[in-house]
mmCIF file of C-alpha atoms and ligand atoms in Angstrom:
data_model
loop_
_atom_site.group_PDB
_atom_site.id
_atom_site.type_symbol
_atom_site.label_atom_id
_atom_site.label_comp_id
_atom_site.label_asym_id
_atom_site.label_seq_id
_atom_site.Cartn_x
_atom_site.Cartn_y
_atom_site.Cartn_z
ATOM 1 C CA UNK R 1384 -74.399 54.822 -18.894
ATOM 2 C CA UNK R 1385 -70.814 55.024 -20.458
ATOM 3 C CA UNK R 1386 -68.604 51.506 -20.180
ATOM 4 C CA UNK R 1387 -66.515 51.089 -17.138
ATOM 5 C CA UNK R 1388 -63.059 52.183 -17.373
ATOM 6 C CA UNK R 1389 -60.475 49.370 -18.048
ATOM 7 C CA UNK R 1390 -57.148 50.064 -16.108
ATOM 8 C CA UNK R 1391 -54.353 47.149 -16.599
ATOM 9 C CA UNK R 1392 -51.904 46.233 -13.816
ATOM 10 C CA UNK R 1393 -48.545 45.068 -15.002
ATOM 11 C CA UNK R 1394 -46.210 43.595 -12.251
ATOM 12 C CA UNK R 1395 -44.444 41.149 -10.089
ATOM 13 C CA UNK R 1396 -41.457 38.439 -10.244
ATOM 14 C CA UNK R 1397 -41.671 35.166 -11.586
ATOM 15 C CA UNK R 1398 -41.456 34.101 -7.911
ATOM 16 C CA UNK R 1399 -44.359 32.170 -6.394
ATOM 17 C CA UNK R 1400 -46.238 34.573 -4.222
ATOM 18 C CA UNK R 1401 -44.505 37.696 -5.511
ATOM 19 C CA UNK R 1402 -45.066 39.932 -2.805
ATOM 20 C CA UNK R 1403 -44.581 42.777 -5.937
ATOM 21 C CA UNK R 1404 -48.094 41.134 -7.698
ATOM 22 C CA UNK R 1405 -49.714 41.104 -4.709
ATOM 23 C CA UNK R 1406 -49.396 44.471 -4.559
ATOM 24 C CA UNK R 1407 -50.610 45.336 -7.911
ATOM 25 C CA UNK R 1408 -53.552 43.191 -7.092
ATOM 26 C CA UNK R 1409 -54.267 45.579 -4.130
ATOM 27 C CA UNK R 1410 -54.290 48.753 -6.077
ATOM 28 C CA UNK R 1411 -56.538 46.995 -8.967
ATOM 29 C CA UNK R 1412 -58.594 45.548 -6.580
ATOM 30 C CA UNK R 1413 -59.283 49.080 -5.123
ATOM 31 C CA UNK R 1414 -59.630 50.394 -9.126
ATOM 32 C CA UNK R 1415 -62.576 47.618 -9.381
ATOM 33 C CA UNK R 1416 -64.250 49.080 -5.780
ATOM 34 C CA UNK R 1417 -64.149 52.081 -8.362
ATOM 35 C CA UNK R 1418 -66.030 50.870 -10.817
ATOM 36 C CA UNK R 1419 -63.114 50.159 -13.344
ATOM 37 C CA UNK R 1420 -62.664 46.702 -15.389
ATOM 38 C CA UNK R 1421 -59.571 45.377 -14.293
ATOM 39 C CA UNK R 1422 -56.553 42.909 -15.916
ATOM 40 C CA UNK R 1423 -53.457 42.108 -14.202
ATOM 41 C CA UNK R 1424 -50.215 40.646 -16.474
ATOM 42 C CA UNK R 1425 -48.965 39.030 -13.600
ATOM 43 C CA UNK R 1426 -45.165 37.787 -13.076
ATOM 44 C CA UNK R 1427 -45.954 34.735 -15.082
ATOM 45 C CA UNK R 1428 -47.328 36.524 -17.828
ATOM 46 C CA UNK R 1429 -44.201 38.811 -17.770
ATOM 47 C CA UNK R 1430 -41.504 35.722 -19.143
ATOM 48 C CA UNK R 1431 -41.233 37.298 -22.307
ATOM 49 C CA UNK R 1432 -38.046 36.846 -25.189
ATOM 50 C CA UNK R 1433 -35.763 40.009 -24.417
ATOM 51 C CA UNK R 1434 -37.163 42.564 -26.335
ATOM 52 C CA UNK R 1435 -35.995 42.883 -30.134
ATOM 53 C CA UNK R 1436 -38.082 45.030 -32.134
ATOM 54 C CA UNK R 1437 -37.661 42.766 -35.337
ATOM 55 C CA UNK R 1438 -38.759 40.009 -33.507
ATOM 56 C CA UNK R 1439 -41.358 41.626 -30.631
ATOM 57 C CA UNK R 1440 -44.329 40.175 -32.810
ATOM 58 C CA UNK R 1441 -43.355 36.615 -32.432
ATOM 59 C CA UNK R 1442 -43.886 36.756 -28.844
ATOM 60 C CA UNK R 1443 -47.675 35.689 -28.058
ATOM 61 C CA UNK R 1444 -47.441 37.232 -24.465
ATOM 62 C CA UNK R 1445 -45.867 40.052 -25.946
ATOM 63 C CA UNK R 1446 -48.370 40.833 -28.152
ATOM 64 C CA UNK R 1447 -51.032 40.238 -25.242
ATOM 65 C CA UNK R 1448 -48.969 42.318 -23.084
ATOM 66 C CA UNK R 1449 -49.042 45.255 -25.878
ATOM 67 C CA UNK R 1450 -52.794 45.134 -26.922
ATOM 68 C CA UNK R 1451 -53.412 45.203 -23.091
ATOM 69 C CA UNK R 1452 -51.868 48.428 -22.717
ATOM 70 C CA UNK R 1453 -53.067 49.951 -26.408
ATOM 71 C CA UNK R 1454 -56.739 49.086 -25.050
ATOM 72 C CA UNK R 1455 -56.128 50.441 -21.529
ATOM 73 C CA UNK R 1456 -57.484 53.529 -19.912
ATOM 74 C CA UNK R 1457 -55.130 53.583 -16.783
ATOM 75 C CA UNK R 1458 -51.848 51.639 -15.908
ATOM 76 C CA UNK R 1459 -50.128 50.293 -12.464
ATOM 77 C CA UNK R 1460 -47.090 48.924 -12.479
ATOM 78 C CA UNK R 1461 -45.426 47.247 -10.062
ATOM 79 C CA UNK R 1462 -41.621 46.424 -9.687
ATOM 80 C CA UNK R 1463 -39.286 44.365 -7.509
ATOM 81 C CA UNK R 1464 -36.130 46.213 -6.929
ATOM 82 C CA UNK R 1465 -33.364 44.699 -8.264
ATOM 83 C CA UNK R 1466 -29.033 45.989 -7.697
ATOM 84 C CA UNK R 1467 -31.543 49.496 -6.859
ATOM 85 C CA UNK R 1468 -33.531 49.754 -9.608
ATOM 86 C CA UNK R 1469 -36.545 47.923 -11.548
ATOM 87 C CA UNK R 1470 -36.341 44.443 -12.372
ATOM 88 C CA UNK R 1471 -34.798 43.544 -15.807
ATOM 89 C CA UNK R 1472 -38.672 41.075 -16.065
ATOM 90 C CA UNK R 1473 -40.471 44.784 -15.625
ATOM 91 C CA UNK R 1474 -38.298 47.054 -17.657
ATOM 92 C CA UNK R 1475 -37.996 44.303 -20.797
ATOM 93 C CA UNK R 1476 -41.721 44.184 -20.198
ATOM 94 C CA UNK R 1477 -42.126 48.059 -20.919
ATOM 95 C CA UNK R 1478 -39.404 47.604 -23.285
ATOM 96 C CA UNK R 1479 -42.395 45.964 -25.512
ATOM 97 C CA UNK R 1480 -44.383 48.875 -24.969
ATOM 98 C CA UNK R 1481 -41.996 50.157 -27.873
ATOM 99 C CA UNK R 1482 -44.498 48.505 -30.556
ATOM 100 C CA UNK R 1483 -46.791 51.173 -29.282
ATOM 101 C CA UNK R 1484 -45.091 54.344 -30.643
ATOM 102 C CA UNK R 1485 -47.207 54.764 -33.631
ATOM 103 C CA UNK R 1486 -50.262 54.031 -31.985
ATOM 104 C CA UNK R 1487 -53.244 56.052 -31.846
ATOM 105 C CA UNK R 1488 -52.086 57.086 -28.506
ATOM 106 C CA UNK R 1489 -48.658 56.263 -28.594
ATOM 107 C CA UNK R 1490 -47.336 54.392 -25.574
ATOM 108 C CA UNK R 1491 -48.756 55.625 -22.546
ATOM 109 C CA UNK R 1492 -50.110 58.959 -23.761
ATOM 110 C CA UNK R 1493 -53.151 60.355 -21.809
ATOM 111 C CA UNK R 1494 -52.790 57.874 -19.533
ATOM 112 C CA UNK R 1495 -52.313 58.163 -15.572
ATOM 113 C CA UNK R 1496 -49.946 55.109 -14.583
ATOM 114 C CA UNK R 1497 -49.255 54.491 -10.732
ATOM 115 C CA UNK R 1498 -45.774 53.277 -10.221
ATOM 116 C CA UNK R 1499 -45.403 50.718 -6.999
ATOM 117 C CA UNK R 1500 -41.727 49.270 -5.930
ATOM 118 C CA UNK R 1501 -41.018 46.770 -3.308
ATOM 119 C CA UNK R 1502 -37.734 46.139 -2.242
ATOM 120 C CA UNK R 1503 -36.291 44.221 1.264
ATOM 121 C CA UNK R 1504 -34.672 48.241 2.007
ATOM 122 C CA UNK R 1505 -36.417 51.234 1.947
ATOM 123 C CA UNK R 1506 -33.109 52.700 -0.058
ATOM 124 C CA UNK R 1507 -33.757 50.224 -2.895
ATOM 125 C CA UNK R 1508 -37.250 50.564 -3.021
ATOM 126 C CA UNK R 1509 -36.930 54.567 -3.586
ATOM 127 C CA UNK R 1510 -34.738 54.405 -6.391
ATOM 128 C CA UNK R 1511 -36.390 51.489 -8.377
ATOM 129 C CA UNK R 1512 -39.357 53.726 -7.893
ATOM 130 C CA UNK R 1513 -37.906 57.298 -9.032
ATOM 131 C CA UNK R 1514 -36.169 54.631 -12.359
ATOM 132 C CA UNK R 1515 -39.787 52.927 -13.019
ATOM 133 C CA UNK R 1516 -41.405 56.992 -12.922
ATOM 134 C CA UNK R 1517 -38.525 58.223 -15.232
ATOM 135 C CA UNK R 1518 -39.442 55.485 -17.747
ATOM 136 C CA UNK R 1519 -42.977 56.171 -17.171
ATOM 137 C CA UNK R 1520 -42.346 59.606 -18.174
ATOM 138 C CA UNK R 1521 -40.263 58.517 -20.784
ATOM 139 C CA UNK R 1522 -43.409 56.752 -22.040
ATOM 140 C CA UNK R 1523 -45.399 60.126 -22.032
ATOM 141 C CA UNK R 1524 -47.495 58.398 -19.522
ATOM 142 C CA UNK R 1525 -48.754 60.565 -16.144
ATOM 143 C CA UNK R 1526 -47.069 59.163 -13.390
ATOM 144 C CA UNK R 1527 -50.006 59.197 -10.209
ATOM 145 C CA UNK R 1528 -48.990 62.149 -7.854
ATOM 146 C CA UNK R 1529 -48.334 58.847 -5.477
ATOM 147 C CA UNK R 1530 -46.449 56.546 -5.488
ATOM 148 C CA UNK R 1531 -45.928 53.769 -3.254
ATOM 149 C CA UNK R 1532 -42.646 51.454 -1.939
ATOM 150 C CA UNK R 1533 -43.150 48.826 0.077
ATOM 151 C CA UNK R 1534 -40.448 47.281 2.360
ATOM 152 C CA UNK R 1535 -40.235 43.916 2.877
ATOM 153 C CA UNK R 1536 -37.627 44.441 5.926
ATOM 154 C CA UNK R 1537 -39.108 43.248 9.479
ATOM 155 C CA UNK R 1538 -39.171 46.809 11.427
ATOM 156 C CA UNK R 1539 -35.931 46.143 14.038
ATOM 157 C CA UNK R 1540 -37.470 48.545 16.172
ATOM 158 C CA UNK R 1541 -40.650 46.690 17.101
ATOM 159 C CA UNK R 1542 -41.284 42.910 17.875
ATOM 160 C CA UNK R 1543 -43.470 41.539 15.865
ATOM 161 C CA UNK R 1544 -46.227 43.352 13.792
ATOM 162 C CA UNK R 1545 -45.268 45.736 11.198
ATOM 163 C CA UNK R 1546 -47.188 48.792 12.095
ATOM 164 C CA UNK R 1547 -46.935 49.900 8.560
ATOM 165 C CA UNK R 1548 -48.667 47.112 6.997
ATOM 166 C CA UNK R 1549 -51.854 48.881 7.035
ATOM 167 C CA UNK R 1550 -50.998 52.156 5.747
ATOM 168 C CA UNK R 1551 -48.768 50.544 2.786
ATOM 169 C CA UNK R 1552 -52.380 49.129 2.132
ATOM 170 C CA UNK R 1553 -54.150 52.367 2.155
ATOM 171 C CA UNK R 1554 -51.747 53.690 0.164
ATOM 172 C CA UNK R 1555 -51.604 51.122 -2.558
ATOM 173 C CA UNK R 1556 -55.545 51.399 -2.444
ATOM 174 C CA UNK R 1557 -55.282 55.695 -2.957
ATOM 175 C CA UNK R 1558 -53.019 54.468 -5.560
ATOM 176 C CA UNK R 1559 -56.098 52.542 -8.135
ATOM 177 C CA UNK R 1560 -58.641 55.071 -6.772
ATOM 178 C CA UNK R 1561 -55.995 58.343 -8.240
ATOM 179 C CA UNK R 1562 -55.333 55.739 -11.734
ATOM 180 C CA UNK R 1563 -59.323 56.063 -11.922
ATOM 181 C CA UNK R 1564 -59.766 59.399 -11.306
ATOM 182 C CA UNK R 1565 -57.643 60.428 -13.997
ATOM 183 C CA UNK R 1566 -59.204 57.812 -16.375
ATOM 184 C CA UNK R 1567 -62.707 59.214 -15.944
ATOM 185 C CA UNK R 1568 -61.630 62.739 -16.059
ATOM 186 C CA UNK R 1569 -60.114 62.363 -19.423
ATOM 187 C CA UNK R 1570 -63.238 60.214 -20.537
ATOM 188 C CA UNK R 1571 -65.351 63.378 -19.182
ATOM 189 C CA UNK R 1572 -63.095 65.607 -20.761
ATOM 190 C CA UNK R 1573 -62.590 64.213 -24.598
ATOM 191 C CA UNK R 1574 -66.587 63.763 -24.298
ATOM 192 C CA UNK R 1575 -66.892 67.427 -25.324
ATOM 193 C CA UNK R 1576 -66.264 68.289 -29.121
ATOM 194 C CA UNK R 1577 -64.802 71.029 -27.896
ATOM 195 C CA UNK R 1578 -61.848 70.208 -25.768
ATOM 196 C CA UNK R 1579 -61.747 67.327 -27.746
ATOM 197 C CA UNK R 1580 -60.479 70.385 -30.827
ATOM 198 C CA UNK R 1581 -57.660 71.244 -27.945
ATOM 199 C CA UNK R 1582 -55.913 67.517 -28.231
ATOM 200 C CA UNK R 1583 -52.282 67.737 -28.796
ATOM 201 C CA UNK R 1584 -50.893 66.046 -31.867
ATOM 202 C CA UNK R 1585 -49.112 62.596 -31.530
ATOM 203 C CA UNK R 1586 -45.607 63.878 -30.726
ATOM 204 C CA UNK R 1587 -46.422 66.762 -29.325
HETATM 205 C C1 FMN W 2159 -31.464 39.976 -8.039
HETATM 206 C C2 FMN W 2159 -32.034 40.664 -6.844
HETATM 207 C C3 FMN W 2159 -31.614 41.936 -6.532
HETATM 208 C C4 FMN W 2159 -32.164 42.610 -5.438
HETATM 209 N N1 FMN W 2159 -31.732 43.861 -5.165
HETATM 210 C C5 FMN W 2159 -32.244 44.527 -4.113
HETATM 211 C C6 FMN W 2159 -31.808 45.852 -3.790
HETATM 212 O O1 FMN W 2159 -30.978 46.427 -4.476
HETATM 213 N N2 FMN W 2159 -32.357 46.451 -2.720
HETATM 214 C C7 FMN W 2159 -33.291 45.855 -1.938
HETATM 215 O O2 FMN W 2159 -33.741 46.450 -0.964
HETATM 216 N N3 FMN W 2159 -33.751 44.612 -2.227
HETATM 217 C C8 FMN W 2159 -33.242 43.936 -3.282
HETATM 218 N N4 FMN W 2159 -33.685 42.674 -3.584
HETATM 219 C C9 FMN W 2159 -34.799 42.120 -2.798
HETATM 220 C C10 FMN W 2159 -36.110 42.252 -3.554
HETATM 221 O O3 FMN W 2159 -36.341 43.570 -4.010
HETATM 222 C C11 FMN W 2159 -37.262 41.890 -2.621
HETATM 223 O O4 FMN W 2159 -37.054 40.573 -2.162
HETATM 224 C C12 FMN W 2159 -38.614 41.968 -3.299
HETATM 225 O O5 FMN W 2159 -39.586 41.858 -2.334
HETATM 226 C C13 FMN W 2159 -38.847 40.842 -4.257
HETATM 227 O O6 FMN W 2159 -40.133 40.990 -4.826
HETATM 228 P P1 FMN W 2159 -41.079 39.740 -5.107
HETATM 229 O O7 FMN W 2159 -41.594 39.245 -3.788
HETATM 230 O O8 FMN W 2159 -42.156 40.292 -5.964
HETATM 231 O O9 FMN W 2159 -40.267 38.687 -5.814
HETATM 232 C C14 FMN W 2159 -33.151 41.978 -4.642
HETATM 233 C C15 FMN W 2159 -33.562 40.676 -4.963
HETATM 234 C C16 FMN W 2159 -33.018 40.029 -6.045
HETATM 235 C C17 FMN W 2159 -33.495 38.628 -6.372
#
């Protein structure tokens, strides 16, 4: 039996109960129902210097932070939004990811990465999540074909309960099983010598 996939959640705010880490925690908690090894780099984990490529190495959490990522086989991140777009703790995170590019898969190549926002407004949280996709992309990673906002804004239309609360659940759950999927597909898929012949070169 091969090892268990390892898929590494990055996310949250340095705020106590960061509603943004709990909801990586959902989607890796689903990715572990899957089978997968799990890590989350947390909000705490995510004070880091601001990124400066002569100094990135200095940085023990940044160097964690990196090796996490070189040695993962799927990604979720999860951002607060922040003035409409992803946090400035998130994207100087990723920024780190920079130490990556001459890696043997350089930054998030071949990997799926599911991209969560939460934001008090619905308008927030769909921009900070079409910013955190374009840097995913800019990454070369494969943003999931879902991704999920959450809104932390009380419904005004109902008292009480937030009917959505449930389904922003389910969907943060589809969200670890689709980083998985992908994970074990390219595991099945670079298994055979064959396909393996068909990889594209670094910079392709
Ligand atoms: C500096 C700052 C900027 C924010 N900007 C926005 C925004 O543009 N749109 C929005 O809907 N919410 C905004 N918020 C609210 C946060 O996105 C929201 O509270 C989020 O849930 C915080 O995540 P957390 O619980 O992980 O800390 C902002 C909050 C802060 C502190």
């Amino acid at each position: 039996m091969s090892a268990a996939v390892t898929i590494v959640g990055i996310g949250g705010s340095a705020r106590p109960g960061s509603t943004t880490e709990r909801a990586v925690r959902i989607a890796l908690a689903a990715a572990g129902r899957r089978g997968a090894r799990t890590r989350l780099i947390g909000g705490p984990d995510l004070v880091l210097p601001l990124y400066d490529a002569a100094e990135a190495g200095r940085s023990v959490r940044g160097r964690e932070l990196v090796a996490a990522v070189a040695s993962a086989d799927g990604i979720v991140i999860g951002t607060p939004a922040y003035h409409g777009s992803v946090s400035g703790m998130v994207k100087n995170a990723l920024d780190y990811v920079e130490e990556l590019r001459a890696d043997g898969r350089p930054y998030f190549s071949e990997r799926a990465v599911g991209c969560i926002s939460v934001a008090r407004g619905c308008q927030g949280a769909g921009s900070a999540l079409a910013a955190l996709r374009a840097t995913v992309h800019a990454l070369r990673g494969w943003p999931t074909p879902l991704g999920v906002t959450v809104s932390t804004e009380p419904t005004p239309f109902d008292s009480g309960e937030r009917l959505d609360d449930l389904r922003t659940r389910e969907r943060l759950e589809l969200l670890g099983d689709q980083v998985v999927e992908f994970a074990l597909m390219r595991r099945a898929w670079t298994a055979h010598p064959e396909t393996e012949a068909a990889r594209l070169p670094p910079g392709a």
